[in-house]
XYZ file of C-alpha atoms in Angstrom:
291
model
C 288.025 69.489 36.095
C 289.997 67.536 33.532
C 288.660 64.226 34.895
C 285.086 65.550 34.615
C 285.704 66.704 31.039
C 287.088 63.278 30.100
C 284.009 61.619 31.605
C 281.688 63.872 29.600
C 283.587 63.117 26.394
C 283.409 59.392 27.158
C 279.654 59.627 27.751
C 279.130 61.538 24.507
C 281.221 58.999 22.604
C 279.249 56.095 24.124
C 275.979 57.853 23.255
C 277.093 58.297 19.648
C 278.143 54.650 19.404
C 274.803 53.513 20.874
C 272.871 55.769 18.497
C 274.873 54.514 15.510
C 274.285 50.888 16.539
C 270.537 51.534 16.855
C 270.454 53.211 13.420
C 272.398 50.317 11.868
C 270.059 47.828 13.547
C 267.029 49.714 12.229
C 268.471 49.680 8.706
C 269.160 45.948 8.891
C 265.619 45.316 10.146
C 264.099 47.377 7.298
C 266.306 45.584 4.774
C 265.216 42.168 6.035
C 261.572 43.277 6.039
C 261.869 44.564 2.471
C 263.444 41.302 1.323
C 260.592 39.308 2.890
C 257.963 41.532 1.247
C 259.687 41.289 -2.154
C 259.822 37.489 -1.900
C 256.114 37.315 -1.001
C 255.157 39.633 -3.866
C 257.357 37.922 -6.472
C 256.655 34.363 -5.315
C 253.728 33.775 -7.756
C 255.907 34.914 -10.678
C 258.845 32.774 -9.512
C 256.536 29.800 -8.987
C 255.017 30.205 -12.466
C 258.442 30.316 -14.098
C 259.700 27.282 -12.143
C 256.596 25.276 -13.070
C 256.821 26.292 -16.722
C 260.254 24.662 -17.129
C 259.256 21.379 -15.486
C 258.719 18.225 -17.547
C 255.120 16.986 -17.490
C 255.962 13.884 -15.408
C 257.289 16.118 -12.573
C 254.143 18.227 -12.240
C 252.998 16.564 -9.014
C 256.444 16.083 -7.484
C 256.920 17.542 -4.029
C 260.217 19.183 -4.964
C 259.928 22.870 -5.841
C 262.797 23.043 -8.348
C 263.293 20.524 -11.107
C 266.508 18.690 -11.776
C 265.785 18.568 -15.507
C 264.594 22.017 -16.642
C 263.290 22.182 -20.184
C 261.946 24.797 -22.601
C 259.736 22.264 -24.390
C 256.603 23.727 -22.794
C 257.301 27.106 -24.389
C 257.923 25.457 -27.765
C 254.655 23.515 -27.510
C 252.735 26.694 -26.650
C 253.652 28.245 -29.985
C 252.972 24.952 -31.819
C 249.508 24.226 -30.408
C 248.045 27.728 -30.741
C 249.061 30.766 -32.828
C 250.201 32.644 -29.732
C 252.462 34.974 -31.721
C 249.434 36.188 -33.682
C 247.466 36.667 -30.471
C 250.347 38.667 -28.984
C 250.431 40.938 -32.048
C 246.657 41.441 -31.794
C 246.960 42.318 -28.103
C 249.746 44.778 -28.863
C 247.682 46.465 -31.573
C 244.608 46.710 -29.336
C 246.600 47.906 -26.313
C 248.503 50.570 -28.266
C 245.346 51.925 -29.929
C 243.469 52.107 -26.624
C 246.431 53.722 -24.850
C 246.955 56.402 -27.518
C 243.279 57.326 -27.780
C 242.784 57.402 -24.016
C 245.700 59.795 -23.636
C 244.486 62.054 -26.462
C 240.899 62.250 -25.217
C 241.979 62.635 -21.585
C 244.375 65.510 -22.349
C 241.854 67.392 -24.485
C 238.987 66.906 -22.020
C 241.109 67.864 -19.005
C 242.362 70.973 -20.813
C 238.794 72.072 -21.551
C 237.612 71.357 -17.996
C 240.421 73.376 -16.420
C 241.469 76.174 -18.787
C 238.291 76.942 -20.725
C 235.282 78.737 -19.298
C 231.833 77.421 -20.196
C 228.555 76.823 -18.418
C 228.008 73.728 -16.258
C 231.702 72.822 -16.336
C 231.608 71.484 -12.790
C 228.449 69.477 -13.484
C 230.026 67.930 -16.577
C 233.084 66.885 -14.602
C 230.862 65.383 -11.895
C 228.986 63.349 -14.518
C 232.276 62.106 -15.978
C 233.503 61.013 -12.562
C 230.149 59.378 -11.794
C 230.757 56.961 -14.657
C 233.663 55.457 -12.708
C 231.131 54.066 -10.210
C 229.371 52.027 -12.914
C 230.752 48.456 -13.076
C 231.919 47.420 -16.512
C 229.864 44.223 -16.308
C 226.636 46.258 -16.348
C 227.441 47.846 -19.715
C 229.051 44.930 -21.529
C 225.753 43.642 -22.977
C 224.670 47.064 -24.209
C 228.117 47.621 -25.711
C 227.916 44.269 -27.475
C 224.457 45.048 -28.887
C 225.715 48.421 -30.105
C 228.875 47.030 -31.749
C 227.036 44.077 -33.293
C 224.332 46.432 -34.575
C 227.018 48.434 -36.349
C 228.445 45.247 -37.830
C 231.859 45.515 -36.172
C 231.972 42.209 -34.326
C 235.175 40.246 -34.865
C 237.189 43.354 -35.768
C 239.807 45.615 -34.214
C 237.337 48.495 -34.108
C 234.911 46.369 -32.121
C 237.680 45.444 -29.683
C 238.745 49.028 -28.963
C 235.562 51.100 -29.475
C 234.202 50.977 -25.873
C 237.605 51.850 -24.386
C 238.759 54.842 -26.441
C 238.311 57.221 -23.509
C 238.897 56.974 -19.773
C 237.201 58.921 -17.006
C 240.100 58.149 -14.668
C 242.526 59.523 -17.260
C 240.524 62.753 -17.469
C 240.648 63.005 -13.688
C 244.418 62.438 -13.556
C 245.176 65.076 -16.180
C 242.750 67.587 -14.689
C 244.437 67.205 -11.307
C 247.839 67.640 -12.956
C 246.727 70.726 -14.917
C 245.515 72.393 -11.720
C 249.151 72.899 -10.746
C 249.615 75.107 -13.853
C 248.820 78.803 -13.213
C 246.119 80.216 -15.442
C 248.506 83.086 -16.259
C 250.602 80.714 -18.396
C 247.617 79.987 -20.618
C 246.647 83.655 -20.795
C 250.208 84.663 -21.695
C 250.369 82.061 -24.456
C 247.085 83.346 -25.888
C 248.433 86.891 -25.854
C 251.477 85.662 -27.792
C 249.147 84.289 -30.457
C 249.328 80.603 -29.555
C 246.309 78.452 -30.339
C 244.785 76.042 -27.840
C 246.337 73.055 -29.609
C 249.680 74.852 -29.737
C 249.486 75.496 -25.991
C 248.643 71.834 -25.375
C 251.394 70.321 -27.522
C 254.146 72.864 -26.806
C 253.591 73.552 -23.095
C 251.186 71.182 -21.367
C 252.329 67.860 -22.797
C 256.104 68.393 -22.254
C 255.393 69.389 -18.634
C 252.988 66.487 -18.018
C 255.278 63.552 -18.813
C 254.812 61.830 -15.402
C 251.032 61.877 -15.797
C 251.307 60.682 -19.390
C 253.529 57.820 -18.232
C 251.119 56.875 -15.443
C 248.091 56.793 -17.731
C 250.016 55.004 -20.487
C 251.032 52.181 -18.137
C 247.558 51.929 -16.614
C 245.812 51.946 -19.996
C 248.207 49.502 -21.641
C 248.056 46.965 -18.819
C 244.273 47.241 -18.610
C 243.909 46.662 -22.354
C 246.502 43.882 -22.382
C 244.703 41.949 -19.616
C 241.171 42.258 -21.061
C 239.429 38.898 -21.222
C 235.625 39.087 -21.138
C 235.149 41.688 -23.894
C 237.537 40.058 -26.442
C 235.954 36.688 -25.656
C 232.512 38.124 -26.387
C 233.327 40.190 -29.470
C 235.767 37.910 -31.366
C 235.021 34.633 -33.087
C 238.109 33.883 -35.180
C 241.838 33.525 -34.609
C 242.462 36.595 -36.749
C 241.330 38.998 -34.002
C 241.655 36.976 -30.788
C 243.908 38.436 -28.111
C 246.545 36.636 -26.109
C 244.377 36.181 -23.006
C 241.856 34.219 -25.070
C 244.689 32.230 -26.629
C 245.944 31.101 -23.234
C 242.521 29.759 -22.259
C 242.549 27.618 -25.427
C 245.515 25.690 -24.021
C 243.421 24.360 -21.144
C 242.366 20.708 -20.994
C 242.205 17.935 -18.432
C 245.733 16.510 -18.654
C 248.854 17.619 -16.814
C 250.655 18.631 -20.003
C 248.056 21.313 -20.772
C 248.405 22.716 -17.252
C 252.114 23.259 -17.781
C 251.384 24.736 -21.220
C 248.969 27.216 -19.665
C 251.561 28.227 -17.091
C 254.152 28.693 -19.845
C 251.632 30.781 -21.796
C 250.958 32.912 -18.725
C 254.685 33.569 -18.332
C 254.892 34.618 -21.996
C 251.964 37.022 -21.448
C 253.525 38.489 -18.326
C 256.766 39.483 -20.049
C 255.463 42.666 -21.803
C 253.626 43.773 -18.663
C 256.690 43.292 -16.470
C 258.972 45.109 -18.907
C 256.639 48.101 -19.169
C 256.130 48.275 -15.413
C 259.856 48.058 -14.641
C 260.756 50.907 -16.984
C 257.763 53.130 -16.198
C 257.167 52.604 -12.479
C 258.812 55.908 -11.455
C 256.722 57.939 -13.897
C 253.657 56.009 -12.796
C 254.144 56.932 -9.129
C 254.900 60.559 -9.990
C 251.927 60.814 -12.289
C 249.493 59.360 -9.761
C 250.660 61.812 -7.074
C 250.770 64.900 -9.302
C 248.321 67.477 -8.031
C 247.621 65.529 -4.853
C 249.543 68.016 -2.690
C 249.340 71.736 -3.318
C 251.785 74.238 -1.945
């Protein structure tokens, strides 16, 4: 009996060791797979940075890294074009668009969920239908409207078509559906106004959704190219994406300058994404699963 018990204990111990080895092997495999995916995803950024610090005579060298890294390309970017002014313009445009999209999305989503009025479902369907219209089909009509108002080559002309977002309304409406209607009714019984309910209750509890929309709106506004190119005609209102294209010419030096300019433009986007990625994921999944 004792021999049989020792055999069973030995078998159990061997099974545990085998299971632990398989778990460790699975973890190592997932780690290696994650490293490979990260390298593939970050390779364009790494390549852009490596090329931006190369001297112009090493552009067509077969070696990936340079033996003589230099920051002269970055210095020349700011000398050739007023990139710092373009960056400030892009920041102003992106911040204005982000703030207004959040305000309009919160107010519209609140009305569509908490308020009762006729054709509410039809109105929401029309709003969502606008997401199926490509932006290229409306850019000419938007330009004719803005130019007719006399706001070409101005900050208002840059931001006017993008002050609201149908996707933002959808995100906030989905998030507000997780709030019981009794909370709104109780706040009204306590004498709270609709704006008081929004600013004191809804907004503090909707921070993940606010973060998700803020990142999405800011990056979308920061990377706009066609509309700023169409609506601006002077350096005073040009955005950074237009400024980068001005660095392009036929020689190798300009190619390295463009790459250095692209790296400069990527820095704000990368910083915002790194600090807000958790809120972005939470905000995009809020309301997707109901208990």
